[in-house]
XYZ file of N, CA and C in Angstrom:
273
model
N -128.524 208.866 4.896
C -127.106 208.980 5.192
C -126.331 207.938 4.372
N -125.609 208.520 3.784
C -124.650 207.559 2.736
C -123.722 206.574 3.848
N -123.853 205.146 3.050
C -122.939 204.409 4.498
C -121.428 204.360 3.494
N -120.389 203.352 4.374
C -118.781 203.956 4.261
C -118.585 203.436 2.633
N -119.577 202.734 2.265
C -118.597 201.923 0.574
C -119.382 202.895 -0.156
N -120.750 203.712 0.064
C -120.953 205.285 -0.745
C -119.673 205.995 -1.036
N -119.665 206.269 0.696
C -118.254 207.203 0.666
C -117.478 207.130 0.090
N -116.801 206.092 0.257
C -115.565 205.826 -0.856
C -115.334 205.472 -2.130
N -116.957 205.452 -2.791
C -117.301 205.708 -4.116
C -117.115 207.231 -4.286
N -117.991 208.174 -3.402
C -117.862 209.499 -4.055
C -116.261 210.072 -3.620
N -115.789 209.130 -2.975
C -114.076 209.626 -2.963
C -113.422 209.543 -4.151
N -113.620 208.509 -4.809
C -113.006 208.053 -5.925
C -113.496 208.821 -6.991
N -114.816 209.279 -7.290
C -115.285 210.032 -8.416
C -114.534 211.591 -8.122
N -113.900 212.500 -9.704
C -113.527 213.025 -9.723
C -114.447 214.502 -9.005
N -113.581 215.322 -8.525
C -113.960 216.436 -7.485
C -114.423 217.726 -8.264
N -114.426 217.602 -9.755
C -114.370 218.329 -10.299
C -116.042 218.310 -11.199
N -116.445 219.462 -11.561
C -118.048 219.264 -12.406
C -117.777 218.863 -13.699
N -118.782 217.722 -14.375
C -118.335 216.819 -15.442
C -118.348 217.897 -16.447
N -119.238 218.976 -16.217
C -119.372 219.758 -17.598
C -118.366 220.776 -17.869
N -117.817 221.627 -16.321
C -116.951 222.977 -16.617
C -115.319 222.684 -15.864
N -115.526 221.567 -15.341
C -114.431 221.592 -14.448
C -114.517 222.435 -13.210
N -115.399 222.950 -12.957
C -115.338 223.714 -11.310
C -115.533 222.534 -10.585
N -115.320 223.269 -9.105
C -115.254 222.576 -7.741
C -116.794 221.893 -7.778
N -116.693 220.708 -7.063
C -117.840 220.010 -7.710
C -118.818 219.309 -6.560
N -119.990 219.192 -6.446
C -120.894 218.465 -5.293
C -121.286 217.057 -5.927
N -121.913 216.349 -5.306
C -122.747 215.301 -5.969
C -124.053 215.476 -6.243
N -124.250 214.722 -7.348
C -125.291 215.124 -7.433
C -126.339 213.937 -8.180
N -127.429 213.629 -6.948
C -127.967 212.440 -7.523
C -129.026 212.642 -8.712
N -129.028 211.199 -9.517
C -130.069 211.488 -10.987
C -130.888 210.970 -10.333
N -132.035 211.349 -11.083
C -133.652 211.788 -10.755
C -134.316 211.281 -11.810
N -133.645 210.779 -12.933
C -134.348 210.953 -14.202
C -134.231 209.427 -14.767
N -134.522 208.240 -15.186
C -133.794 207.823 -16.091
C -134.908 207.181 -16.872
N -134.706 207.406 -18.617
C -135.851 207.087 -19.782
C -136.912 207.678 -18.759
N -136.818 209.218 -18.969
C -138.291 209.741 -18.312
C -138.763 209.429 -17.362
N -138.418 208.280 -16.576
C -139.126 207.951 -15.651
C -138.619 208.161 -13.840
N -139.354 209.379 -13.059
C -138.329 209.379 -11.957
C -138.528 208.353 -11.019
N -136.811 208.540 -10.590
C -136.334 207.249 -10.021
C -136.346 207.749 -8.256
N -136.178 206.593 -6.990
C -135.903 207.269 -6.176
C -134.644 207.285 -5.911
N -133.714 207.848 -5.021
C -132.779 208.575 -4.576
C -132.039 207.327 -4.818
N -130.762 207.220 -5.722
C -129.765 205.908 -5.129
C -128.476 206.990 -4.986
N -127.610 206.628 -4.190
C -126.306 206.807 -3.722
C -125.381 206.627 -4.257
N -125.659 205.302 -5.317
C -124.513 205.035 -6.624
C -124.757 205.699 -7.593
N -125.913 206.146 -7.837
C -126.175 206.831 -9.214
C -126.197 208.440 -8.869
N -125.154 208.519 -9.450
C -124.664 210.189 -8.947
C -123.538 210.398 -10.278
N -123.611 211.674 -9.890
C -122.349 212.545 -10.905
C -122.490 213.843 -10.365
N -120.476 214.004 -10.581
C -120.196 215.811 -9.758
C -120.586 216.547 -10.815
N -121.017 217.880 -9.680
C -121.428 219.036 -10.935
C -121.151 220.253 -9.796
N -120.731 221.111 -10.332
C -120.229 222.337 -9.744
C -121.991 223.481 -9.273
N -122.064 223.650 -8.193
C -123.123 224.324 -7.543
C -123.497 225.156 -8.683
N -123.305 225.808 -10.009
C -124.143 226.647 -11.158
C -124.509 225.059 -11.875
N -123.975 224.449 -12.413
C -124.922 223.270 -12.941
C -125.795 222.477 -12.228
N -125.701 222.571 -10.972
C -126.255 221.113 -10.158
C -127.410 221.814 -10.028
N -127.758 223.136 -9.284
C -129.295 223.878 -8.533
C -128.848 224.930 -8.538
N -127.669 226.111 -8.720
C -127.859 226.934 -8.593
C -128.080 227.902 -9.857
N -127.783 227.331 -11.197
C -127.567 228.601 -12.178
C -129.082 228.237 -12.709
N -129.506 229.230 -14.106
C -130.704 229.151 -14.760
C -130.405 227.330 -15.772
N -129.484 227.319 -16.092
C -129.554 226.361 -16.732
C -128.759 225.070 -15.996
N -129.095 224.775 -14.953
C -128.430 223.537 -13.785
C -129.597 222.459 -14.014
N -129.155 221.232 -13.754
C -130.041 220.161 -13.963
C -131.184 220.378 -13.376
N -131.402 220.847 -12.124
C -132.448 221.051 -11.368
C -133.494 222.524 -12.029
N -133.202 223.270 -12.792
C -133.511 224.552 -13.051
C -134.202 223.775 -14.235
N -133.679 223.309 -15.057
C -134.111 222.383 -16.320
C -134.860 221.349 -16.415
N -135.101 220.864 -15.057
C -136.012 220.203 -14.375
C -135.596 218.590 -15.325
N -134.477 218.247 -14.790
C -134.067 216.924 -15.121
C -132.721 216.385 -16.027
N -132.414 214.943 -16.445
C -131.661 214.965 -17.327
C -131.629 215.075 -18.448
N -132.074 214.502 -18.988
C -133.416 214.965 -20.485
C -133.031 216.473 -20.596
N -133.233 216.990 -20.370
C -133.189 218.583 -20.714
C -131.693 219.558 -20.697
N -130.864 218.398 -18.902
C -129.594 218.956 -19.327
C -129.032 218.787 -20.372
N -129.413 217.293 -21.217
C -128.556 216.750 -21.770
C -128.507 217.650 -23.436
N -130.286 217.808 -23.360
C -130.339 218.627 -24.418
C -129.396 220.059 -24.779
N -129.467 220.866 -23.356
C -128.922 221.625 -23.439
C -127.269 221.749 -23.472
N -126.594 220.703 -22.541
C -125.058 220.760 -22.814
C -124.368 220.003 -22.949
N -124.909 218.843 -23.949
C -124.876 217.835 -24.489
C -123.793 216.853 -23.499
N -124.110 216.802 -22.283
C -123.877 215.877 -21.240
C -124.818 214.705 -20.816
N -124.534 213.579 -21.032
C -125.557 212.828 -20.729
C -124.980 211.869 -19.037
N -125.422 212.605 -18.580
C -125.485 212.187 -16.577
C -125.564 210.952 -16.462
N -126.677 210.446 -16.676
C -126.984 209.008 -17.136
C -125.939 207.891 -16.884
N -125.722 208.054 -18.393
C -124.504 207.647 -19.117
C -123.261 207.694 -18.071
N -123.167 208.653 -17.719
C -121.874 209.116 -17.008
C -121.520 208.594 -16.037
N -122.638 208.407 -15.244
C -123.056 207.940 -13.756
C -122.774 205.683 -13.608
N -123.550 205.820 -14.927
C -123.486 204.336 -14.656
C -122.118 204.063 -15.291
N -121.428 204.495 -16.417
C -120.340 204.225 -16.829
C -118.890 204.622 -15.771
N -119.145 205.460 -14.698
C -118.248 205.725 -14.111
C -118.454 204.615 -12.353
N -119.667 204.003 -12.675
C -119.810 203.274 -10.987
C -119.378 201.755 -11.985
N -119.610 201.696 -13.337
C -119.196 200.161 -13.856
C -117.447 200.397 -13.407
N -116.370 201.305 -14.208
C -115.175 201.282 -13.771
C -114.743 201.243 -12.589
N -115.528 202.040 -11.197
C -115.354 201.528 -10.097
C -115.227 200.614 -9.930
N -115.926 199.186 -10.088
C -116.693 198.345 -9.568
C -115.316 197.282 -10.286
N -114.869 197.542 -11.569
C -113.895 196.555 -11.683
C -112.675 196.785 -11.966
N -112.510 198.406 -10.927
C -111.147 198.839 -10.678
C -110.678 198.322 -9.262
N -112.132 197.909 -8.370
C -111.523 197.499 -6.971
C -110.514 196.107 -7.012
């Protein structure tokens, strides 16, 4: 269960999926330099339910970041930690 300063991290991250702009979930990385990680709460990025697990080519279908990135030249990663650094010294 995400506690209240999660929350109001994924309040602040945009609602929208980084890749198409649809309506967007969170969605935690799994991946980082190949190596899987376990579950953190800060390390997340929105992605609209066809990128996140539901379409053929969603991070989860592709089985990681590595592979999304290959495919739609989004790097999650990147995204995730560069968007919790601006949090962090926008408070």
């Amino acid at each position: 269960m995400p506690t209240a300063a999660v929350r109001r991290y994924w309040d602040w991250l945009p609602s929208v999926c980084v890749l198409c702009g649809g309506e967007a979930v969170i969605h935690h990385i799994m991946h980082v330099n190949y190596q899987r990680i376990s579950k953190d709460d800060w390390l997340v990025a929105p992605l609209c339910p066809q990128h996140h697990n539901m379409g053929n080519d969603s991070v989860h279908a592709l089985g990681g970041e590595r592979p999304f990135l290959a495919r739609h030249g989004v790097d999650l990663v990147h995204w995730s930690i560069l968007n919790r650094h601006k949090y962090e010294i926008g408070r």
